[in-house]
Amino acid sequence: MSNSAESTSKRPLRVAIVGAGPAGVYAADILTKSNEVKGGDFEVSIDLFEAYPAPYGLIRYGVAPDHPRIKGIVNALHKVLDRGDIRFLGNITYGRDLTLHDFRAFYDAVIFSTGAIKDADLDIPGIELDGSFGGADFVSWYDGHPDVPREWPLEAKEIAVIGNGNVALDVARMLAKHADELLATEIPDNVYQALKNSPVTDVHVFGRRGPAQVKFTPLELRELSHANDVDIVLYPEDFEFDQASDEAIRSNNQTRTMVNTLTNWLVEDHTEAEAPSSRRLHLHFLHSPVQIHDAGGNTSGPGKVAGIKFERMQLDGTGNVKGTGEFVDYPVQAVYRAIGYHGSPLDELEYDARRGIVPNEGGRVLDAAGNPVPGIYTTGWIKRGPVGLIGHTKGDALETIGFLLEDRLSLPPAENPDPEAIIELLEARGVKYTTWEGWMKLDAHELALGAEWSADGGAVVRERIKVVPREDMIAISRK
């Protein structure tokens, strides 16, 4: 038996997971339910670390609050963390409060599940103009992220959203939807007030490819039609299908559903409504962004967004597109790029800047020479890139945990595996960490805020109101 196996055979295997979003929680749950643990081969002791004072990561700070499925996912994650066999430690930032050296000293294995929270770049002239925003930044704002400004400049009447994924639809829907419809969600008061005062009349969503190549899902598409006093506008010239499109429609139920929904909307006559809607949500396809104009028509210096130019595209037979040489301009006063997320580098780990991931093989983190780093793993978007739905992270976690289990007898043993040792270190450093018990206090507080608002307002029942300032979240959690 190796020294590692000897040192861990008489005590639980200590595992740290950095990131308490779905990816991290799924990894913890899969490890605790593995055949090796359930069969008594060894015991495991897991600490789940989170940079925010509250758990749930992307579910709390990266998904539109009016998605009906959010509650179900939160309830599932809550059940895992509420069992008591996984310790949650929040308000701890990796690289600042704790280093990789610290984790190695107290844990036999470390799994990074830090996700991807930054906007992917869009390299076109004018992207730096005032009124040009990242979709991920807007999502963080309307979701009450504790580390973003409380204000958002909602001054535009006409807005362009670039992207054809779920985030683009979320951004467009939140911009076009009337604020009173969001009162039933957990949006903070500052978000409600800003959206209520927005002068927006038209939101344009632009995709580079055709209707059969969109990346959003039927659920997100259908949710667009649920907004009151918002017309959906489509354009016949954007509905182009090539051989690959026809094959996708025939062979893929999801593609067929979305194309049918879009074409049905296209033939509906919204213009003859007795009372035309005050807002419109336009869906454009086969548009590739070229540049953003400022008020003076140039993009070389500082200025405000006044319009955006696209090249019209056409399908090439394979589902991909090529330029037509035809250009079209749209007058807009704000542009939101929602073309994807990008992962951020982590201290002391290699980083693939192009893909925005930590280099790995199946979840085993690699060093600069491409060799696995003993005891260091990754899962979720920081492992494979920001693609796929939340549920796909379960497959990631299953693969990563499988390799951790395979490696468990050769892991470098922790110098101090006592579970209280990490707590003592945090307290010695003055880190105001939060716990699961603290989250329960914050959860109760947010529910009470919703009940209080409902009692005062009367018209709308609010289940909760999200607490935004980090200092307030910490104070409530640590009472």
CSV table of C-alpha atoms in Angstrom, one decimal:
chain,number,residue,atom,x,y,z
A,1,MET,CA,0.0,0.0,0.0
A,2,SER,CA,1.3,3.5,-0.9
A,3,ASN,CA,2.0,6.2,1.7
A,4,SER,CA,-1.1,8.0,0.4
A,5,ALA,CA,-3.3,5.0,0.8
A,6,GLU,CA,-2.0,4.3,4.2
A,7,SER,CA,-2.6,7.9,5.4
A,8,THR,CA,-6.1,8.1,4.1
A,9,SER,CA,-7.4,4.5,4.7
A,10,LYS,CA,-8.1,5.2,8.4
A,11,ARG,CA,-9.8,8.6,7.9
A,12,PRO,CA,-12.3,10.1,5.4
A,13,LEU,CA,-10.9,11.3,2.1
A,14,ARG,CA,-10.9,15.1,2.3
A,15,VAL,CA,-12.2,16.8,-0.9
A,16,ALA,CA,-12.6,20.5,-1.6
A,17,ILE,CA,-14.9,21.7,-4.4
A,18,VAL,CA,-14.4,25.3,-5.4
A,19,GLY,CA,-17.7,26.6,-6.8
A,20,ALA,CA,-21.2,25.9,-5.4
A,21,GLY,CA,-23.2,26.2,-8.5
A,22,PRO,CA,-24.9,23.2,-10.1
A,23,ALA,CA,-21.6,21.7,-11.4
A,24,GLY,CA,-20.1,21.8,-7.9
A,25,VAL,CA,-23.2,20.5,-6.1
A,26,TYR,CA,-23.6,17.7,-8.7
A,27,ALA,CA,-20.0,16.6,-8.2
A,28,ALA,CA,-20.4,16.5,-4.5
A,29,ASP,CA,-23.6,14.6,-4.7
A,30,ILE,CA,-22.2,12.0,-7.2
A,31,LEU,CA,-19.2,11.4,-5.0
A,32,THR,CA,-21.2,10.8,-1.9
A,33,LYS,CA,-23.5,8.4,-3.8
A,34,SER,CA,-20.8,6.5,-5.6
A,35,ASN,CA,-20.7,2.8,-5.2
A,36,GLU,CA,-17.3,3.0,-3.5
A,37,VAL,CA,-18.6,5.3,-0.8
A,38,LYS,CA,-22.0,3.6,-0.4
A,39,GLY,CA,-20.3,0.2,-0.4
A,40,GLY,CA,-18.1,1.2,2.5
A,41,ASP,CA,-14.8,1.1,0.6
A,42,PHE,CA,-13.9,4.5,2.1
A,43,GLU,CA,-15.5,7.5,3.6
A,44,VAL,CA,-15.5,11.0,2.2
A,45,SER,CA,-15.6,14.4,3.7
A,46,ILE,CA,-16.5,17.3,1.3
A,47,ASP,CA,-16.3,21.1,1.7
A,48,LEU,CA,-18.0,23.1,-0.9
A,49,PHE,CA,-16.5,26.6,-1.3
A,50,GLU,CA,-18.3,29.6,-3.0
A,51,ALA,CA,-17.1,33.1,-3.7
A,52,TYR,CA,-20.6,34.5,-3.1
A,53,PRO,CA,-22.2,34.5,0.4
A,54,ALA,CA,-25.1,32.4,-1.0
A,55,PRO,CA,-25.0,29.0,-2.8
A,56,TYR,CA,-26.3,28.0,-6.3
A,57,GLY,CA,-24.0,30.0,-8.6
A,58,LEU,CA,-25.5,30.3,-12.1
A,59,ILE,CA,-29.0,29.5,-10.9
A,60,ARG,CA,-29.0,32.5,-8.6
A,61,TYR,CA,-26.9,34.9,-10.7
A,62,GLY,CA,-27.0,33.8,-14.3
A,63,VAL,CA,-30.5,32.7,-15.3
A,64,ALA,CA,-33.5,35.0,-16.0
A,65,PRO,CA,-35.7,35.2,-12.9
A,66,ASP,CA,-38.9,34.5,-14.8
A,67,HIS,CA,-37.8,31.0,-15.9
A,68,PRO,CA,-40.3,28.6,-14.4
A,69,ARG,CA,-37.9,25.7,-14.2
A,70,ILE,CA,-35.5,27.6,-11.9
A,71,LYS,CA,-37.4,26.8,-8.8
A,72,GLY,CA,-37.2,23.0,-9.5
A,73,ILE,CA,-33.4,23.1,-10.0
A,74,VAL,CA,-33.0,25.2,-6.8
A,75,ASN,CA,-35.1,22.7,-4.8
A,76,ALA,CA,-33.0,19.8,-6.1
A,77,LEU,CA,-29.7,21.5,-5.2
A,78,HIS,CA,-31.2,22.5,-1.8
A,79,LYS,CA,-32.0,18.9,-1.0
A,80,VAL,CA,-28.4,17.9,-1.6
A,81,LEU,CA,-26.9,20.6,0.6
A,82,ASP,CA,-29.5,20.2,3.3
A,83,ARG,CA,-28.7,16.6,3.9
A,84,GLY,CA,-25.8,17.6,6.2
A,85,ASP,CA,-23.1,15.5,4.6
A,86,ILE,CA,-21.6,18.3,2.5
A,87,ARG,CA,-20.3,21.4,4.2
A,88,PHE,CA,-21.0,24.8,2.5
A,89,LEU,CA,-18.5,27.6,3.0
A,90,GLY,CA,-19.4,30.9,1.2
A,91,ASN,CA,-17.9,34.3,0.7
A,92,ILE,CA,-14.5,32.8,0.1
A,93,THR,CA,-12.6,33.9,-3.0
A,94,TYR,CA,-10.0,31.5,-4.4
A,95,GLY,CA,-6.7,33.1,-4.9
A,96,ARG,CA,-7.4,35.8,-2.3
A,97,ASP,CA,-8.7,34.2,0.8
A,98,LEU,CA,-7.4,30.7,0.1
A,99,THR,CA,-4.6,29.6,-2.3
A,100,LEU,CA,-3.9,26.3,-4.0
A,101,HIS,CA,-1.2,25.7,-1.4
A,102,ASP,CA,-3.8,26.1,1.3
A,103,PHE,CA,-6.2,23.6,-0.3
A,104,ARG,CA,-3.4,21.1,-0.8
A,105,ALA,CA,-2.5,21.4,2.9
A,106,PHE,CA,-6.1,20.5,4.1
A,107,TYR,CA,-7.5,18.3,1.3
A,108,ASP,CA,-6.5,15.2,-0.6
A,109,ALA,CA,-8.2,16.4,-3.7
A,110,VAL,CA,-9.5,19.7,-5.1
A,111,ILE,CA,-12.2,20.0,-7.8
A,112,PHE,CA,-12.6,23.4,-9.5
A,113,SER,CA,-16.2,24.1,-10.7
A,114,THR,CA,-15.9,27.9,-11.0
A,115,GLY,CA,-17.9,28.2,-14.3
A,116,ALA,CA,-17.8,31.0,-16.8
A,117,ILE,CA,-19.2,34.4,-16.0
A,118,LYS,CA,-17.6,36.8,-18.5
A,119,ASP,CA,-18.9,37.8,-21.9
A,120,ALA,CA,-17.1,36.4,-24.9
A,121,ASP,CA,-15.5,39.2,-27.0
A,122,LEU,CA,-17.1,40.6,-30.1
A,123,ASP,CA,-14.3,42.2,-32.1
A,124,ILE,CA,-16.0,44.8,-34.3
A,125,PRO,CA,-15.5,48.6,-34.6
A,126,GLY,CA,-17.6,50.6,-32.1
A,127,ILE,CA,-17.9,47.8,-29.5
A,128,GLU,CA,-16.4,50.1,-26.9
A,129,LEU,CA,-19.0,52.9,-27.4
A,130,ASP,CA,-21.2,54.1,-24.6
A,131,GLY,CA,-24.3,52.1,-24.8
A,132,SER,CA,-22.5,48.9,-25.9
A,133,PHE,CA,-22.9,46.2,-23.2
A,134,GLY,CA,-22.1,42.6,-22.4
A,135,GLY,CA,-25.2,40.4,-22.0
A,136,ALA,CA,-23.6,38.6,-19.1
A,137,ASP,CA,-23.1,41.9,-17.3
A,138,PHE,CA,-26.7,42.8,-17.8
A,139,VAL,CA,-27.8,39.3,-16.5
A,140,SER,CA,-25.6,39.9,-13.4
A,141,TRP,CA,-27.3,43.2,-12.8
A,142,TYR,CA,-30.9,42.0,-13.2
A,143,ASP,CA,-30.1,38.9,-11.1
A,144,GLY,CA,-28.9,41.1,-8.2
A,145,HIS,CA,-25.2,40.0,-8.3
A,146,PRO,CA,-23.6,41.5,-5.2
A,147,ASP,CA,-20.5,42.7,-7.0
A,148,VAL,CA,-22.0,44.8,-9.9
A,149,PRO,CA,-23.3,48.4,-9.7
A,150,ARG,CA,-26.9,48.8,-8.6
A,151,GLU,CA,-27.7,51.1,-11.5
A,152,TRP,CA,-28.1,50.2,-15.2
A,153,PRO,CA,-28.4,52.8,-18.0
A,154,LEU,CA,-31.8,51.9,-19.5
A,155,GLU,CA,-32.1,54.9,-21.7
A,156,ALA,CA,-32.6,53.5,-25.2
A,157,LYS,CA,-35.9,53.2,-27.1
A,158,GLU,CA,-34.4,50.9,-29.8
A,159,ILE,CA,-32.0,48.1,-28.7
A,160,ALA,CA,-30.0,45.5,-30.6
A,161,VAL,CA,-29.2,42.1,-29.0
A,162,ILE,CA,-26.6,40.1,-30.9
A,163,GLY,CA,-26.8,36.3,-30.4
A,164,ASN,CA,-29.1,33.4,-31.0
A,165,GLY,CA,-28.7,31.5,-27.8
A,166,ASN,CA,-30.8,31.3,-24.6
A,167,VAL,CA,-28.9,34.1,-23.0
A,168,ALA,CA,-29.7,36.4,-25.9
A,169,LEU,CA,-33.4,35.5,-25.6
A,170,ASP,CA,-33.3,36.1,-21.8
A,171,VAL,CA,-31.7,39.5,-22.3
A,172,ALA,CA,-34.2,40.5,-25.0
A,173,ARG,CA,-37.1,39.3,-23.0
A,174,MET,CA,-36.0,41.1,-19.9
A,175,LEU,CA,-35.5,44.3,-21.9
A,176,ALA,CA,-38.9,44.1,-23.7
A,177,LYS,CA,-41.0,42.8,-20.8
A,178,HIS,CA,-43.0,45.2,-18.7
A,179,ALA,CA,-41.6,45.4,-15.2
A,180,ASP,CA,-44.8,44.7,-13.4
A,181,GLU,CA,-44.9,41.2,-14.9
A,182,LEU,CA,-41.6,40.5,-13.1
A,183,LEU,CA,-42.9,41.4,-9.6
A,184,ALA,CA,-43.8,37.8,-9.0
A,185,THR,CA,-40.1,36.9,-9.4
A,186,GLU,CA,-37.3,37.5,-6.9
A,187,ILE,CA,-35.9,40.6,-8.7
A,188,PRO,CA,-34.5,43.2,-6.4
A,189,ASP,CA,-36.3,46.5,-6.0
A,190,ASN,CA,-33.6,48.5,-7.8
A,191,VAL,CA,-34.0,46.3,-10.9
A,192,TYR,CA,-37.8,46.6,-10.8
A,193,GLN,CA,-37.6,50.4,-10.6
A,194,ALA,CA,-35.1,50.7,-13.4
A,195,LEU,CA,-37.0,48.4,-15.8
A,196,LYS,CA,-40.3,50.1,-15.0
A,197,ASN,CA,-38.8,53.5,-16.1
A,198,SER,CA,-37.3,52.1,-19.3
A,199,PRO,CA,-38.4,54.0,-22.4
A,200,VAL,CA,-37.8,50.9,-24.7
A,201,THR,CA,-40.2,50.4,-27.6
A,202,ASP,CA,-38.3,48.0,-29.9
A,203,VAL,CA,-35.8,45.2,-29.1
A,204,HIS,CA,-34.1,43.5,-32.1
A,205,VAL,CA,-32.4,40.1,-31.7
A,206,PHE,CA,-29.9,39.3,-34.5
A,207,GLY,CA,-28.6,35.8,-35.3
A,208,ARG,CA,-25.9,35.1,-37.8
A,209,ARG,CA,-27.4,31.9,-39.2
A,210,GLY,CA,-30.9,30.8,-40.2
A,211,PRO,CA,-34.0,29.8,-38.2
A,212,ALA,CA,-33.0,26.1,-38.4
A,213,GLN,CA,-29.6,26.8,-36.8
A,214,VAL,CA,-30.6,28.8,-33.7
A,215,LYS,CA,-29.1,27.7,-30.4
A,216,PHE,CA,-31.9,28.5,-28.1
A,217,THR,CA,-34.4,25.9,-27.0
A,218,PRO,CA,-38.2,25.6,-27.5
A,219,LEU,CA,-38.9,26.6,-23.9
A,220,GLU,CA,-37.0,29.9,-24.2
A,221,LEU,CA,-38.6,30.6,-27.6
A,222,ARG,CA,-42.2,30.0,-26.3
A,223,GLU,CA,-41.5,32.2,-23.3
A,224,LEU,CA,-41.2,35.2,-25.7
A,225,SER,CA,-44.9,34.9,-26.5
A,226,HIS,CA,-45.9,35.1,-22.9
A,227,ALA,CA,-45.0,38.7,-22.4
A,228,ASN,CA,-48.1,41.0,-22.3
A,229,ASP,CA,-48.2,44.1,-24.5
A,230,VAL,CA,-45.2,42.9,-26.5
A,231,ASP,CA,-45.6,41.9,-30.2
A,232,ILE,CA,-43.2,39.5,-31.8
A,233,VAL,CA,-42.1,40.6,-35.3
A,234,LEU,CA,-40.4,38.4,-37.9
A,235,TYR,CA,-39.3,39.0,-41.5
A,236,PRO,CA,-40.0,36.7,-44.5
A,237,GLU,CA,-36.6,37.5,-46.1
A,238,ASP,CA,-34.9,35.9,-43.1
A,239,PHE,CA,-36.5,32.5,-43.5
A,240,GLU,CA,-34.1,30.6,-45.7
A,241,PHE,CA,-33.5,26.9,-45.5
A,242,ASP,CA,-30.8,24.9,-47.2
A,243,GLN,CA,-30.3,21.1,-47.6
A,244,ALA,CA,-28.7,20.9,-44.1
A,245,SER,CA,-31.6,22.9,-42.6
A,246,ASP,CA,-34.2,20.6,-44.2
A,247,GLU,CA,-32.3,17.5,-42.9
A,248,ALA,CA,-32.2,19.0,-39.4
A,249,ILE,CA,-35.9,19.8,-39.5
A,250,ARG,CA,-36.7,16.2,-40.5
A,251,SER,CA,-34.3,14.5,-38.1
A,252,ASN,CA,-34.4,16.7,-34.9
A,253,ASN,CA,-37.6,17.2,-33.0
A,254,GLN,CA,-36.3,20.3,-31.2
A,255,THR,CA,-35.3,22.0,-34.5
A,256,ARG,CA,-38.6,21.0,-36.0
A,257,THR,CA,-40.5,22.4,-33.1
A,258,MET,CA,-38.6,25.7,-33.1
A,259,VAL,CA,-38.9,26.2,-36.9
A,260,ASN,CA,-42.6,25.4,-36.8
A,261,THR,CA,-43.1,27.9,-34.0
A,262,LEU,CA,-41.2,30.6,-35.8
A,263,THR,CA,-43.0,30.0,-39.1
A,264,ASN,CA,-46.4,30.0,-37.4
A,265,TRP,CA,-45.5,33.4,-35.8
A,266,LEU,CA,-44.4,34.6,-39.2
A,267,VAL,CA,-47.8,34.0,-40.9
A,268,GLU,CA,-49.8,35.5,-38.0
A,269,ASP,CA,-50.9,39.0,-38.6
A,270,HIS,CA,-50.1,41.1,-35.6
A,271,THR,CA,-50.8,44.4,-37.4
A,272,GLU,CA,-54.6,44.0,-37.2
A,273,ALA,CA,-54.8,43.8,-33.5
A,274,GLU,CA,-57.4,46.1,-32.0
A,275,ALA,CA,-54.9,47.7,-29.7
A,276,PRO,CA,-51.3,47.4,-31.1
A,277,SER,CA,-48.7,46.6,-28.4
A,278,SER,CA,-46.6,49.3,-26.9
A,279,ARG,CA,-43.4,47.2,-27.4
A,280,ARG,CA,-42.1,45.0,-30.1
A,281,LEU,CA,-39.5,42.2,-30.0
A,282,HIS,CA,-38.0,41.6,-33.5
A,283,LEU,CA,-36.3,38.4,-34.4
A,284,HIS,CA,-33.8,38.7,-37.3
A,285,PHE,CA,-31.8,35.9,-38.9
A,286,LEU,CA,-28.9,35.8,-41.4
A,287,HIS,CA,-27.3,39.0,-40.0
A,288,SER,CA,-23.6,39.3,-39.2
A,289,PRO,CA,-22.6,42.4,-37.2
A,290,VAL,CA,-20.0,44.6,-38.9
A,291,GLN,CA,-19.8,47.7,-36.8
A,292,ILE,CA,-21.5,49.9,-34.3
A,293,HIS,CA,-22.0,53.5,-35.3
A,294,ASP,CA,-21.7,56.5,-32.9
A,295,ALA,CA,-23.8,59.6,-33.2
A,296,GLY,CA,-21.3,61.2,-35.6
A,297,GLY,CA,-21.1,58.1,-37.9
A,298,ASN,CA,-17.6,57.1,-36.9
A,299,THR,CA,-16.2,54.5,-34.6
A,300,SER,CA,-12.7,55.8,-33.9
A,301,GLY,CA,-13.3,57.6,-30.7
A,302,PRO,CA,-15.5,57.9,-27.7
A,303,GLY,CA,-19.2,58.4,-28.4
A,304,LYS,CA,-22.7,57.0,-27.9
A,305,VAL,CA,-24.3,54.1,-29.8
A,306,ALA,CA,-26.5,55.5,-32.6
A,307,GLY,CA,-26.8,52.5,-34.9
A,308,ILE,CA,-25.5,49.1,-36.0
A,309,LYS,CA,-24.5,47.7,-39.4
A,310,PHE,CA,-24.9,44.1,-40.5
A,311,GLU,CA,-24.0,42.1,-43.5
A,312,ARG,CA,-26.8,40.0,-44.9
A,313,MET,CA,-25.8,36.3,-44.9
A,314,GLN,CA,-26.9,33.3,-46.9
A,315,LEU,CA,-26.8,29.6,-46.1
A,316,ASP,CA,-24.2,27.6,-48.0
A,317,GLY,CA,-25.9,24.2,-48.1
A,318,THR,CA,-24.2,22.8,-45.0
A,319,GLY,CA,-26.0,24.9,-42.5
A,320,ASN,CA,-23.2,27.4,-42.3
A,321,VAL,CA,-23.3,30.9,-43.9
A,322,LYS,CA,-21.4,33.1,-46.2
A,323,GLY,CA,-21.6,36.8,-46.8
A,324,THR,CA,-23.7,38.3,-49.6
A,325,GLY,CA,-22.0,41.7,-49.8
A,326,GLU,CA,-25.3,43.4,-48.9
A,327,PHE,CA,-25.3,45.6,-45.8
A,328,VAL,CA,-28.1,47.0,-43.8
A,329,ASP,CA,-28.2,49.6,-40.9
A,330,TYR,CA,-30.5,49.8,-38.0
A,331,PRO,CA,-31.0,52.8,-35.8
A,332,VAL,CA,-30.4,51.7,-32.2
A,333,GLN,CA,-29.2,53.5,-29.0
A,334,ALA,CA,-27.9,50.4,-27.2
A,335,VAL,CA,-26.3,47.1,-28.2
A,336,TYR,CA,-26.0,44.0,-26.1
A,337,ARG,CA,-23.7,41.2,-27.2
A,338,ALA,CA,-24.8,37.8,-26.0
A,339,ILE,CA,-22.6,35.5,-28.1
A,340,GLY,CA,-21.5,33.3,-25.2
A,341,TYR,CA,-19.6,33.2,-21.9
A,342,HIS,CA,-15.9,32.9,-21.4
A,343,GLY,CA,-14.1,31.3,-18.4
A,344,SER,CA,-11.6,33.2,-16.3
A,345,PRO,CA,-8.0,32.0,-15.3
A,346,LEU,CA,-7.5,30.5,-11.9
A,347,ASP,CA,-4.3,31.3,-9.9
A,348,GLU,CA,-1.6,28.6,-10.1
A,349,LEU,CA,-3.4,26.6,-12.8
A,350,GLU,CA,-2.8,26.5,-16.5
A,351,TYR,CA,-5.3,28.3,-18.6
A,352,ASP,CA,-6.5,28.0,-22.2
A,353,ALA,CA,-7.3,31.6,-23.1
A,354,ARG,CA,-8.8,30.7,-26.5
A,355,ARG,CA,-11.4,28.3,-25.0
A,356,GLY,CA,-11.6,29.9,-21.6
A,357,ILE,CA,-11.0,26.7,-19.7
A,358,VAL,CA,-8.5,25.0,-17.4
A,359,PRO,CA,-6.7,22.4,-19.6
A,360,ASN,CA,-7.8,18.9,-18.6
A,361,GLU,CA,-8.3,15.3,-19.7
A,362,GLY,CA,-11.7,14.1,-18.6
A,363,GLY,CA,-11.5,16.4,-15.6
A,364,ARG,CA,-7.9,15.7,-14.5
A,365,VAL,CA,-6.2,19.1,-14.6
A,366,LEU,CA,-3.0,19.3,-16.7
A,367,ASP,CA,0.2,21.2,-16.1
A,368,ALA,CA,2.1,23.2,-18.7
A,369,ALA,CA,3.7,20.0,-20.1
A,370,GLY,CA,0.3,18.3,-20.5
A,371,ASN,CA,0.7,16.0,-17.6
A,372,PRO,CA,-2.1,15.4,-15.0
A,373,VAL,CA,-1.6,17.4,-11.7
A,374,PRO,CA,-2.1,14.9,-8.9
A,375,GLY,CA,-5.2,15.6,-6.8
A,376,ILE,CA,-6.5,18.5,-8.9
A,377,TYR,CA,-9.7,18.2,-11.0
A,378,THR,CA,-12.2,20.3,-12.7
A,379,THR,CA,-15.9,20.1,-13.8
A,380,GLY,CA,-18.6,22.2,-15.5
A,381,TRP,CA,-18.0,25.1,-17.8
A,382,ILE,CA,-14.5,25.8,-16.6
A,383,LYS,CA,-13.8,22.2,-17.7
A,384,ARG,CA,-15.5,22.0,-21.1
A,385,GLY,CA,-16.4,25.5,-22.0
A,386,PRO,CA,-19.7,27.4,-21.7
A,387,VAL,CA,-21.9,25.1,-23.9
A,388,GLY,CA,-24.9,23.0,-23.2
A,389,LEU,CA,-27.7,23.2,-20.6
A,390,ILE,CA,-27.4,23.1,-16.9
A,391,GLY,CA,-28.3,19.4,-16.8
A,392,HIS,CA,-25.2,18.6,-19.0
A,393,THR,CA,-23.0,19.4,-16.0
A,394,LYS,CA,-24.1,16.1,-14.4
A,395,GLY,CA,-22.3,14.2,-17.2
A,396,ASP,CA,-19.2,16.3,-16.6
A,397,ALA,CA,-19.3,15.6,-12.9
A,398,LEU,CA,-19.8,11.9,-13.4
A,399,GLU,CA,-16.7,11.7,-15.6
A,400,THR,CA,-14.6,13.8,-13.2
A,401,ILE,CA,-15.6,11.9,-10.1
A,402,GLY,CA,-14.9,8.6,-11.9
A,403,PHE,CA,-11.3,9.7,-12.4
A,404,LEU,CA,-11.0,10.9,-8.8
A,405,LEU,CA,-12.3,7.5,-7.6
A,406,GLU,CA,-9.8,5.8,-9.9
A,407,ASP,CA,-7.0,8.0,-8.5
A,408,ARG,CA,-8.0,7.9,-4.8
A,409,LEU,CA,-5.3,5.5,-3.6
A,410,SER,CA,-2.5,7.6,-5.2
A,411,LEU,CA,-3.7,11.1,-4.2
A,412,PRO,CA,-1.1,13.3,-2.3
A,413,PRO,CA,-2.3,13.2,1.3
A,414,ALA,CA,-3.4,16.3,3.1
A,415,GLU,CA,-0.9,17.6,5.7
A,416,ASN,CA,-3.8,18.5,8.1
A,417,PRO,CA,-7.0,16.7,7.2
A,418,ASP,CA,-8.9,17.8,10.4
A,419,PRO,CA,-12.1,19.4,9.1
A,420,GLU,CA,-11.8,22.1,11.8
A,421,ALA,CA,-8.3,23.1,10.6
A,422,ILE,CA,-9.6,25.0,7.5
A,423,ILE,CA,-12.1,26.9,9.8
A,424,GLU,CA,-9.3,27.9,12.1
A,425,LEU,CA,-7.3,29.2,9.2
A,426,LEU,CA,-10.3,31.2,7.8
A,427,GLU,CA,-10.9,32.8,11.2
A,428,ALA,CA,-7.2,33.5,11.7
A,429,ARG,CA,-7.2,35.4,8.4
A,430,GLY,CA,-10.4,37.3,9.3
A,431,VAL,CA,-12.4,35.8,6.4
A,432,LYS,CA,-16.2,36.4,7.1
A,433,TYR,CA,-17.2,33.1,5.7
A,434,THR,CA,-20.9,32.0,5.5
A,435,THR,CA,-22.4,28.6,6.1
A,436,TRP,CA,-25.4,26.5,5.1
A,437,GLU,CA,-27.1,27.6,8.4
A,438,GLY,CA,-26.3,31.2,7.4
A,439,TRP,CA,-27.9,30.6,4.0
A,440,MET,CA,-31.1,29.4,5.7
A,441,LYS,CA,-31.2,32.7,7.6
A,442,LEU,CA,-30.7,34.7,4.4
A,443,ASP,CA,-33.3,32.6,2.6
A,444,ALA,CA,-35.8,33.2,5.4
A,445,HIS,CA,-35.0,36.9,5.3
A,446,GLU,CA,-35.6,37.1,1.5
A,447,LEU,CA,-38.9,35.2,1.8
A,448,ALA,CA,-40.0,37.6,4.6
A,449,LEU,CA,-39.2,40.6,2.4
A,450,GLY,CA,-41.5,39.2,-0.3
A,451,ALA,CA,-44.2,38.5,2.2
A,452,GLU,CA,-43.9,42.1,3.6
A,453,TRP,CA,-44.1,43.6,0.1
A,454,SER,CA,-47.1,41.5,-0.8
A,455,ALA,CA,-48.9,42.6,2.4
A,456,ASP,CA,-48.2,46.2,1.6
A,457,GLY,CA,-48.9,46.1,-2.1
A,458,GLY,CA,-51.7,43.6,-2.2
A,459,ALA,CA,-52.0,43.3,-6.0
A,460,VAL,CA,-49.1,40.8,-6.5
A,461,VAL,CA,-47.9,38.0,-4.3
A,462,ARG,CA,-44.1,38.0,-4.2
A,463,GLU,CA,-42.4,34.8,-2.9
A,464,ARG,CA,-39.2,36.6,-2.1
A,465,ILE,CA,-37.1,39.7,-2.8
A,466,LYS,CA,-33.4,39.1,-3.4
A,467,VAL,CA,-30.9,40.8,-1.1
A,468,VAL,CA,-28.2,42.5,-3.2
A,469,PRO,CA,-25.5,44.2,-1.2
A,470,ARG,CA,-22.8,41.7,-0.3
A,471,GLU,CA,-22.3,43.3,3.2
A,472,ASP,CA,-26.0,42.8,3.9
A,473,MET,CA,-25.9,39.2,2.8
A,474,ILE,CA,-23.0,38.5,5.0
A,475,ALA,CA,-24.4,40.3,8.0
A,476,ILE,CA,-27.8,38.4,7.8
A,477,SER,CA,-26.0,35.1,7.2
A,478,ARG,CA,-23.7,35.5,10.2
A,479,LYS,CA,-26.2,36.7,12.8
